[in-house]
Amino acid sequence: QVQLVEAGGGLVQAGDSLRLSCSASGRTLGTYTMGWFRQAPGKEREFVAGMPWFGDSTNYADSVKGRFTVSRGSTKNTVYLQMNSLKIEDTAVYYCAAGGVLRSVIPDQYPYWGQGTQVTVSS
């Protein structure tokens, strides 16, 4: 079992930055790929960024490349999503997820999910 808890969402203006965190726990955490997804109202959940728990191979959705960075904390079981140059279209509930398929962008391939954190970007 893997438990995930997100934090760091909020209301910001376009162009601002925000950092989300995902605190993870679980005995076999090192075997998983960590992913960030988001879901806007009326839209399907979409992949944002991901990386293996061990390793540096990151992948990003085209819509966030160059603006978002996924990383892992050095001393804690935490994964971060640094979001810069936020746009109104980035408004969504952001979820942290853990799955077994490296570089997967498919939500169904992630069996473990956090509760989500709301990010709202205003003009």
mmCIF file of N, CA and C in Angstrom, residues 20-83:
data_model
loop_
_atom_site.group_PDB
_atom_site.id
_atom_site.type_symbol
_atom_site.label_atom_id
_atom_site.label_comp_id
_atom_site.label_asym_id
_atom_site.label_seq_id
_atom_site.Cartn_x
_atom_site.Cartn_y
_atom_site.Cartn_z
ATOM 1 N N LEU A 20 3.774 22.616 -5.298
ATOM 2 C CA LEU A 20 2.978 21.574 -4.681
ATOM 3 C C LEU A 20 3.894 20.505 -4.103
ATOM 4 N N SER A 21 3.461 19.896 -3.016
ATOM 5 C CA SER A 21 4.218 18.791 -2.439
ATOM 6 C C SER A 21 3.326 17.564 -2.314
ATOM 7 N N CYS A 22 3.958 16.412 -2.340
ATOM 8 C CA CYS A 22 3.259 15.138 -2.190
ATOM 9 C C CYS A 22 4.064 14.303 -1.209
ATOM 10 N N SER A 23 3.509 14.101 -0.035
ATOM 11 C CA SER A 23 4.157 13.277 0.979
ATOM 12 C C SER A 23 3.717 11.839 0.789
ATOM 13 N N ALA A 24 4.689 10.951 0.644
ATOM 14 C CA ALA A 24 4.401 9.563 0.311
ATOM 15 C C ALA A 24 4.892 8.624 1.404
ATOM 16 N N SER A 25 4.180 7.553 1.605
ATOM 17 C CA SER A 25 4.604 6.516 2.540
ATOM 18 C C SER A 25 4.185 5.166 1.984
ATOM 19 N N GLY A 26 4.959 4.145 2.327
ATOM 20 C CA GLY A 26 4.668 2.810 1.837
ATOM 21 C C GLY A 26 5.925 1.982 1.801
ATOM 22 N N ARG A 27 5.792 0.716 2.066
ATOM 23 C CA ARG A 27 6.961 -0.131 2.183
ATOM 24 C C ARG A 27 7.699 -0.322 0.868
ATOM 25 N N THR A 28 7.003 -0.325 -0.263
ATOM 26 C CA THR A 28 7.631 -0.593 -1.557
ATOM 27 C C THR A 28 7.654 0.651 -2.431
ATOM 28 N N LEU A 29 7.761 1.799 -1.786
ATOM 29 C CA LEU A 29 7.691 3.061 -2.517
ATOM 30 C C LEU A 29 8.715 3.151 -3.622
ATOM 31 N N GLY A 30 9.893 2.585 -3.401
ATOM 32 C CA GLY A 30 10.974 2.708 -4.367
ATOM 33 C C GLY A 30 10.701 2.033 -5.694
ATOM 34 N N THR A 31 9.681 1.199 -5.792
ATOM 35 C CA THR A 31 9.398 0.508 -7.040
ATOM 36 C C THR A 31 8.420 1.277 -7.921
ATOM 37 N N TYR A 32 7.969 2.418 -7.466
ATOM 38 C CA TYR A 32 6.908 3.115 -8.167
ATOM 39 C C TYR A 32 7.405 4.309 -8.980
ATOM 40 N N THR A 33 6.600 4.642 -9.965
ATOM 41 C CA THR A 33 6.713 5.905 -10.678
ATOM 42 C C THR A 33 5.747 6.893 -10.024
ATOM 43 N N MET A 34 6.203 8.102 -9.800
ATOM 44 C CA MET A 34 5.368 9.143 -9.207
ATOM 45 C C MET A 34 4.885 10.067 -10.318
ATOM 46 N N GLY A 35 3.600 10.341 -10.314
ATOM 47 C CA GLY A 35 3.039 11.202 -11.344
ATOM 48 C C GLY A 35 2.206 12.318 -10.747
ATOM 49 N N TRP A 36 2.185 13.433 -11.446
ATOM 50 C CA TRP A 36 1.280 14.536 -11.137
ATOM 51 C C TRP A 36 0.261 14.618 -12.266
ATOM 52 N N PHE A 37 -0.994 14.681 -11.881
ATOM 53 C CA PHE A 37 -2.096 14.827 -12.823
ATOM 54 C C PHE A 37 -2.926 16.033 -12.406
ATOM 55 N N ARG A 38 -3.784 16.472 -13.302
ATOM 56 C CA ARG A 38 -4.704 17.549 -12.949
ATOM 57 C C ARG A 38 -6.041 17.319 -13.643
ATOM 58 N N GLN A 39 -7.070 17.878 -13.037
ATOM 59 C CA GLN A 39 -8.403 17.761 -13.607
ATOM 60 C C GLN A 39 -9.144 19.076 -13.421
ATOM 61 N N ALA A 40 -9.483 19.679 -14.553
ATOM 62 C CA ALA A 40 -10.262 20.910 -14.535
ATOM 63 C C ALA A 40 -11.748 20.564 -14.620
ATOM 64 N N PRO A 41 -12.615 21.462 -14.190
ATOM 65 C CA PRO A 41 -14.058 21.187 -14.233
ATOM 66 C C PRO A 41 -14.522 20.836 -15.643
ATOM 67 N N GLY A 42 -15.240 19.730 -15.766
ATOM 68 C CA GLY A 42 -15.775 19.314 -17.047
ATOM 69 C C GLY A 42 -14.783 18.665 -17.985
ATOM 70 N N LYS A 43 -13.568 18.463 -17.505
ATOM 71 C CA LYS A 43 -12.532 17.863 -18.349
ATOM 72 C C LYS A 43 -12.023 16.568 -17.733
ATOM 73 N N GLU A 44 -11.376 15.753 -18.575
ATOM 74 C CA GLU A 44 -10.801 14.515 -18.085
ATOM 75 C C GLU A 44 -9.504 14.797 -17.331
ATOM 76 N N ARG A 45 -9.158 13.852 -16.461
ATOM 77 C CA ARG A 45 -7.900 13.969 -15.743
ATOM 78 C C ARG A 45 -6.752 13.804 -16.743
ATOM 79 N N GLU A 46 -5.756 14.683 -16.653
ATOM 80 C CA GLU A 46 -4.650 14.646 -17.597
ATOM 81 C C GLU A 46 -3.305 14.614 -16.886
ATOM 82 N N PHE A 47 -2.353 13.972 -17.552
ATOM 83 C CA PHE A 47 -0.995 13.874 -17.037
ATOM 84 C C PHE A 47 -0.317 15.234 -17.100
ATOM 85 N N VAL A 48 0.462 15.527 -16.064
ATOM 86 C CA VAL A 48 1.225 16.774 -16.013
ATOM 87 C C VAL A 48 2.730 16.502 -16.033
ATOM 88 N N ALA A 49 3.184 15.665 -15.092
ATOM 89 C CA ALA A 49 4.618 15.403 -14.980
ATOM 90 C C ALA A 49 4.822 14.122 -14.196
ATOM 91 N N GLY A 50 6.000 13.497 -14.383
ATOM 92 C CA GLY A 50 6.270 12.278 -13.649
ATOM 93 C C GLY A 50 7.748 11.976 -13.559
ATOM 94 N N MET A 51 8.098 11.119 -12.602
ATOM 95 C CA MET A 51 9.465 10.658 -12.443
ATOM 96 C C MET A 51 9.457 9.392 -11.623
ATOM 97 N N PRO A 52 10.461 8.528 -11.775
ATOM 98 C CA PRO A 52 10.539 7.344 -10.925
ATOM 99 C C PRO A 52 10.953 7.745 -9.522
ATOM 100 N N TRP A 53 10.541 6.951 -8.525
ATOM 101 C CA TRP A 53 10.934 7.283 -7.158
ATOM 102 C C TRP A 53 12.446 7.286 -7.022
ATOM 103 N N PHE A 54 13.102 6.330 -7.655
ATOM 104 C CA PHE A 54 14.556 6.326 -7.723
ATOM 105 C C PHE A 54 14.960 6.573 -9.168
ATOM 106 N N GLY A 55 15.748 7.615 -9.400
ATOM 107 C CA GLY A 55 16.135 7.944 -10.758
ATOM 108 C C GLY A 55 15.762 9.359 -11.107
ATOM 109 N N ASP A 56 16.258 9.818 -12.240
ATOM 110 C CA ASP A 56 16.066 11.208 -12.640
ATOM 111 C C ASP A 56 15.366 11.362 -13.980
ATOM 112 N N SER A 57 14.761 10.324 -14.474
ATOM 113 C CA SER A 57 14.104 10.395 -15.786
ATOM 114 C C SER A 57 12.735 11.028 -15.661
ATOM 115 N N THR A 58 12.651 12.317 -15.937
ATOM 116 C CA THR A 58 11.373 13.022 -15.832
ATOM 117 C C THR A 58 10.685 13.112 -17.192
ATOM 118 N N ASN A 59 9.374 13.237 -17.165
ATOM 119 C CA ASN A 59 8.629 13.515 -18.391
ATOM 120 C C ASN A 59 7.486 14.472 -18.083
ATOM 121 N N TYR A 60 7.140 15.273 -19.068
ATOM 122 C CA TYR A 60 6.171 16.349 -18.885
ATOM 123 C C TYR A 60 5.169 16.396 -20.036
ATOM 124 N N ALA A 61 3.992 16.887 -19.719
ATOM 125 C CA ALA A 61 3.036 17.202 -20.771
ATOM 126 C C ALA A 61 3.558 18.409 -21.551
ATOM 127 N N ASP A 62 3.262 18.442 -22.828
ATOM 128 C CA ASP A 62 3.736 19.554 -23.670
ATOM 129 C C ASP A 62 3.255 20.898 -23.130
ATOM 130 N N SER A 63 2.084 20.928 -22.537
ATOM 131 C CA SER A 63 1.494 22.185 -22.079
ATOM 132 C C SER A 63 2.233 22.802 -20.905
ATOM 133 N N VAL A 64 3.078 22.024 -20.221
ATOM 134 C CA VAL A 64 3.774 22.553 -19.043
ATOM 135 C C VAL A 64 5.296 22.524 -19.194
ATOM 136 N N LYS A 65 5.796 21.984 -20.276
ATOM 137 C CA LYS A 65 7.249 21.910 -20.473
ATOM 138 C C LYS A 65 7.867 23.294 -20.418
ATOM 139 N N GLY A 66 8.962 23.400 -19.682
ATOM 140 C CA GLY A 66 9.643 24.675 -19.544
ATOM 141 C C GLY A 66 9.082 25.553 -18.439
ATOM 142 N N ARG A 67 7.920 25.200 -17.907
ATOM 143 C CA ARG A 67 7.317 25.986 -16.823
ATOM 144 C C ARG A 67 7.231 25.193 -15.515
ATOM 145 N N PHE A 68 6.984 23.906 -15.600
ATOM 146 C CA PHE A 68 6.830 23.054 -14.417
ATOM 147 C C PHE A 68 8.049 22.154 -14.268
ATOM 148 N N THR A 69 8.390 21.849 -13.018
ATOM 149 C CA THR A 69 9.495 20.946 -12.730
ATOM 150 C C THR A 69 9.093 19.992 -11.620
ATOM 151 N N VAL A 70 9.257 18.698 -11.878
ATOM 152 C CA VAL A 70 8.990 17.690 -10.857
ATOM 153 C C VAL A 70 10.328 17.285 -10.241
ATOM 154 N N SER A 71 10.335 17.108 -8.930
ATOM 155 C CA SER A 71 11.579 16.746 -8.252
ATOM 156 C C SER A 71 11.246 15.966 -6.987
ATOM 157 N N ARG A 72 12.288 15.417 -6.415
ATOM 158 C CA ARG A 72 12.135 14.607 -5.213
ATOM 159 C C ARG A 72 12.919 15.238 -4.095
ATOM 160 N N GLY A 73 12.358 15.279 -2.894
ATOM 161 C CA GLY A 73 13.056 15.826 -1.750
ATOM 162 C C GLY A 73 14.247 14.962 -1.384
ATOM 163 N N SER A 74 15.287 15.573 -0.867
ATOM 164 C CA SER A 74 16.527 14.844 -0.595
ATOM 165 C C SER A 74 16.485 14.070 0.714
ATOM 166 N N THR A 75 15.708 14.530 1.675
ATOM 167 C CA THR A 75 15.727 13.880 2.983
ATOM 168 C C THR A 75 14.381 13.335 3.412
ATOM 169 N N LYS A 76 13.329 13.640 2.706
ATOM 170 C CA LYS A 76 12.005 13.193 3.099
ATOM 171 C C LYS A 76 11.330 12.466 1.941
ATOM 172 N N ASN A 77 10.347 11.684 2.243
ATOM 173 C CA ASN A 77 9.584 10.996 1.206
ATOM 174 C C ASN A 77 8.590 11.952 0.570
ATOM 175 N N THR A 78 9.135 12.929 -0.137
ATOM 176 C CA THR A 78 8.294 13.972 -0.713
ATOM 177 C C THR A 78 8.661 14.212 -2.165
ATOM 178 N N VAL A 79 7.650 14.375 -2.978
ATOM 179 C CA VAL A 79 7.823 14.747 -4.377
ATOM 180 C C VAL A 79 7.198 16.126 -4.558
ATOM 181 N N TYR A 80 7.853 16.971 -5.328
ATOM 182 C CA TYR A 80 7.401 18.337 -5.521
ATOM 183 C C TYR A 80 7.029 18.593 -6.983
ATOM 184 N N LEU A 81 6.154 19.540 -7.168
ATOM 185 C CA LEU A 81 5.864 20.058 -8.491
ATOM 186 C C LEU A 81 5.986 21.567 -8.417
ATOM 187 N N GLN A 82 7.080 22.087 -8.942
ATOM 188 C CA GLN A 82 7.296 23.529 -9.002
ATOM 189 C C GLN A 82 6.621 24.056 -10.252
ATOM 190 N N MET A 83 5.719 24.996 -10.070
ATOM 191 C CA MET A 83 4.958 25.540 -11.194
ATOM 192 C C MET A 83 5.266 27.023 -11.339
#
